[in-house]
Amino acid sequence: GPEGCEAGLYCDFEAGSVCKPLPKLGEKCPQFQCLPGLSCDPSSTCVTSPGEGEACLPGGSPNCAPGLGCDPASGKCGKPGGAGTLCFGDLCAAGSFCNYALSPPKCAAPQPAGSICTGLDSACQAGLYCDGMSNQCTPLVALGGSCQMSSACGAGNFCKYGTPPGPTGVCTPMATKVGEQCQDACGGGLFCGAPDGVCSKGICAMM
């Protein structure tokens, strides 16, 4: 999704990476984004998202209304289920995640420390992250602790490397104010202009 745009805006990278208002009902959506409650149809036009029980195309467009997914069994929008049920696209009920290691993909409960997670932080229980080196659920690193990836530091934090960067960094809170120094990303809906740049708004980047 876009980094650096406030609610109701999207990142138009074709126009020089600037934040613009999300398209309204009936407007074109060249980047497949619309206002909440709307979705982009195959003709790249914002339409009302199908509601519960209405027809949908698994993996296609338009997307179901927020909180709903396309049931691959019925071809209708519905509320995704929990552990053991088929994923609705990549959606599962709160407290579960879509396990793509299964065929077809099914929802599963988050796993404890030491479990295989294949790159998905959502596959791990609260307080854990998926270590990309070991592919195992691993306890989050506390602020000030040594890290090799920002996901190890938890939401709102990142792994800050020195100059020149070494093999490890330190878990540090993200900058959240315009003009504050940043390394890779900013919090608070701001954009980090460049490595060792400053946080700003109104410009953005696609993540």
Coordinates of C-alpha atoms in Angstrom, one line a residue:
G1 CA 0.0 0.0 0.0
P2 CA 1.0 3.6 -0.2
E3 CA 3.3 5.2 2.4
G4 CA 3.1 8.8 3.3
C5 CA -0.6 9.6 2.4
E6 CA -3.3 10.5 5.0
A7 CA -6.7 8.8 5.1
G8 CA -8.8 9.4 2.0
L9 CA -5.7 9.9 -0.2
Y10 CA -3.7 7.5 -2.4
C11 CA -0.2 7.7 -3.8
D12 CA -0.2 8.6 -7.5
F13 CA 3.2 7.4 -8.5
E14 CA 2.5 8.1 -12.2
A15 CA 2.2 11.8 -11.4
G16 CA 5.5 12.1 -9.6
S17 CA 4.5 10.3 -6.3
V18 CA 2.1 12.8 -4.9
C19 CA -0.9 12.2 -2.6
K20 CA -4.3 12.7 -4.3
P21 CA -7.9 12.1 -3.2
L22 CA -9.2 8.6 -3.6
P23 CA -11.6 8.3 -6.7
K24 CA -15.3 8.5 -6.0
L25 CA -18.2 6.4 -7.3
G26 CA -18.2 6.4 -11.1
E27 CA -14.7 7.8 -11.4
K28 CA -11.7 6.1 -13.0
C29 CA -9.3 4.2 -10.8
P30 CA -6.1 3.6 -12.8
Q31 CA -4.3 2.4 -9.7
F32 CA -7.1 0.1 -8.5
Q33 CA -7.9 2.3 -5.4
C34 CA -11.2 3.9 -4.5
L35 CA -12.9 5.5 -1.5
P36 CA -13.9 3.0 1.3
G37 CA -17.0 1.0 0.4
L38 CA -16.1 1.2 -3.3
S39 CA -13.8 -1.0 -5.4
C40 CA -12.3 -1.0 -8.8
D41 CA -14.1 -3.0 -11.5
P42 CA -12.5 -4.6 -14.6
S43 CA -13.1 -1.4 -16.6
S44 CA -11.1 0.6 -14.0
T45 CA -14.1 2.4 -12.7
C46 CA -15.1 2.8 -9.0
V47 CA -18.3 0.9 -8.2
T48 CA -20.2 0.0 -5.0
S49 CA -18.5 -3.1 -3.5
P50 CA -20.7 -6.2 -3.4
G51 CA -22.3 -6.9 0.0
E52 CA -22.8 -10.1 1.9
G53 CA -24.5 -12.8 -0.2
E54 CA -23.8 -10.9 -3.5
A55 CA -21.9 -12.5 -6.3
C56 CA -18.1 -12.0 -6.6
L57 CA -15.2 -13.5 -8.5
P58 CA -12.5 -15.1 -6.3
G59 CA -9.3 -13.4 -7.0
G60 CA -11.0 -10.9 -9.4
S61 CA -12.7 -7.5 -9.1
P62 CA -14.6 -5.7 -7.8
N63 CA -13.6 -6.6 -4.2
C64 CA -16.3 -7.4 -1.6
A65 CA -17.3 -4.7 0.9
P66 CA -14.9 -4.1 3.9
G67 CA -14.9 -7.0 6.3
L68 CA -16.1 -9.5 3.7
G69 CA -14.2 -11.8 1.3
C70 CA -15.1 -13.8 -1.8
D71 CA -16.1 -17.4 -0.8
P72 CA -14.3 -19.6 -3.3
A73 CA -16.9 -22.3 -2.8
S74 CA -20.0 -20.3 -3.4
G75 CA -18.7 -17.3 -5.4
K76 CA -20.5 -14.9 -3.1
C77 CA -19.3 -12.3 -0.6
G78 CA -19.3 -13.4 3.0
K79 CA -17.6 -13.1 6.4
P80 CA -14.3 -15.1 6.5
G81 CA -14.1 -18.0 8.9
G82 CA -11.6 -19.1 11.5
A83 CA -9.1 -21.9 11.8
G84 CA -9.8 -24.9 9.5
T85 CA -12.0 -23.0 7.0
L86 CA -11.0 -21.9 3.5
C87 CA -9.4 -18.5 3.1
F88 CA -11.6 -15.9 1.4
G89 CA -8.8 -14.6 -0.9
D90 CA -6.2 -13.9 1.8
L91 CA -8.8 -13.1 4.5
C92 CA -9.6 -15.0 7.7
A93 CA -11.6 -14.2 10.8
A94 CA -9.8 -12.1 13.5
G95 CA -7.4 -14.2 15.5
S96 CA -6.4 -16.4 12.5
F97 CA -4.3 -16.1 9.4
C98 CA -4.3 -17.6 5.9
N99 CA -1.9 -20.5 5.7
Y100 CA -0.6 -20.6 2.1
A101 CA 1.4 -23.7 2.9
L102 CA -1.8 -25.7 2.6
S103 CA -3.5 -26.6 -0.7
P104 CA -6.1 -25.1 -0.9
P105 CA -5.0 -22.3 1.5
K106 CA -6.9 -22.5 4.8
C107 CA -7.2 -20.3 7.9
A108 CA -5.1 -21.3 10.9
A109 CA -4.4 -20.1 14.5
P110 CA -1.2 -18.1 15.0
Q111 CA 1.7 -20.3 16.1
P112 CA 3.9 -20.2 19.3
A113 CA 7.6 -19.4 19.4
G114 CA 9.8 -21.8 17.4
S115 CA 7.0 -22.7 14.9
I116 CA 7.6 -22.4 11.1
C117 CA 6.1 -19.2 9.7
T118 CA 7.4 -18.9 6.1
G119 CA 7.7 -15.1 6.2
L120 CA 4.3 -14.2 7.6
D121 CA 4.3 -12.2 10.8
S122 CA 0.6 -12.9 11.1
A123 CA 1.4 -16.6 11.4
C124 CA 2.9 -15.9 14.8
Q125 CA 1.2 -15.3 18.2
A126 CA 1.2 -11.8 19.8
G127 CA 4.7 -10.7 20.9
L128 CA 6.4 -12.7 18.1
Y129 CA 7.5 -12.0 14.6
C130 CA 8.6 -14.2 11.7
D131 CA 12.4 -14.3 11.5
G132 CA 13.2 -14.3 7.8
M133 CA 16.5 -16.0 8.4
S134 CA 15.2 -19.0 10.3
N135 CA 11.5 -18.9 9.1
Q136 CA 10.5 -19.4 12.8
C137 CA 8.3 -17.4 15.1
T138 CA 10.6 -15.4 17.3
P139 CA 10.1 -13.0 20.3
L140 CA 10.1 -9.3 19.3
V141 CA 13.2 -7.4 20.2
A142 CA 12.9 -4.6 22.8
L143 CA 13.7 -1.0 22.0
G144 CA 17.5 -0.6 22.1
G145 CA 18.1 -4.3 21.3
S146 CA 20.1 -5.7 18.4
C147 CA 18.1 -6.4 15.2
Q148 CA 18.6 -7.4 11.6
M149 CA 15.1 -6.5 10.2
S150 CA 12.5 -3.9 11.2
S151 CA 9.8 -6.4 11.7
A152 CA 11.8 -7.7 14.7
C153 CA 11.1 -4.4 16.5
G154 CA 7.3 -4.4 16.3
A155 CA 4.8 -1.9 15.1
G156 CA 5.9 1.8 15.2
N157 CA 9.6 0.9 15.4
F158 CA 12.4 0.1 13.0
C159 CA 15.8 -1.4 12.8
K160 CA 18.3 1.5 12.7
Y161 CA 21.7 0.9 11.2
G162 CA 24.8 3.0 11.8
T163 CA 27.0 4.8 9.3
P164 CA 28.5 2.9 7.6
P165 CA 25.8 0.2 8.2
G166 CA 27.0 -3.0 9.9
P167 CA 25.4 -6.5 10.0
T168 CA 23.0 -5.5 12.8
G169 CA 21.1 -2.4 13.9
V170 CA 19.2 -1.2 17.0
C171 CA 15.5 -1.2 17.5
T172 CA 14.4 2.4 17.5
P173 CA 11.0 4.3 17.5
M174 CA 10.0 5.7 14.1
A175 CA 10.0 9.5 13.7
T176 CA 6.4 10.8 13.7
K177 CA 6.8 14.6 13.1
V178 CA 7.4 16.6 9.9
G179 CA 11.1 17.5 9.7
E180 CA 12.4 14.8 12.0
Q181 CA 15.3 12.7 10.8
C182 CA 14.5 9.3 9.4
Q183 CA 16.2 6.3 7.9
D184 CA 13.8 4.1 6.0
A185 CA 10.3 5.1 7.1
C186 CA 8.2 7.4 9.2
G187 CA 5.2 6.9 11.4
G188 CA 2.0 9.0 11.6
G189 CA 1.3 8.8 7.8
L190 CA 4.5 10.6 6.8
F191 CA 7.1 9.7 4.1
C192 CA 10.8 9.4 4.6
G193 CA 12.3 11.3 1.6
A194 CA 15.5 9.3 1.4
P195 CA 17.9 7.3 3.6
D196 CA 19.0 9.6 6.4
G197 CA 16.4 12.2 5.1
V198 CA 13.5 13.9 6.9
C199 CA 9.9 13.1 7.4
S200 CA 7.5 15.0 5.2
K201 CA 3.9 14.7 3.9
G202 CA 2.2 15.3 0.6
I203 CA 4.7 13.0 -1.2
C204 CA 4.7 9.3 -1.1
A205 CA 6.1 6.0 -2.3
M206 CA 4.6 2.6 -3.2
M207 CA 5.7 -0.1 -0.8

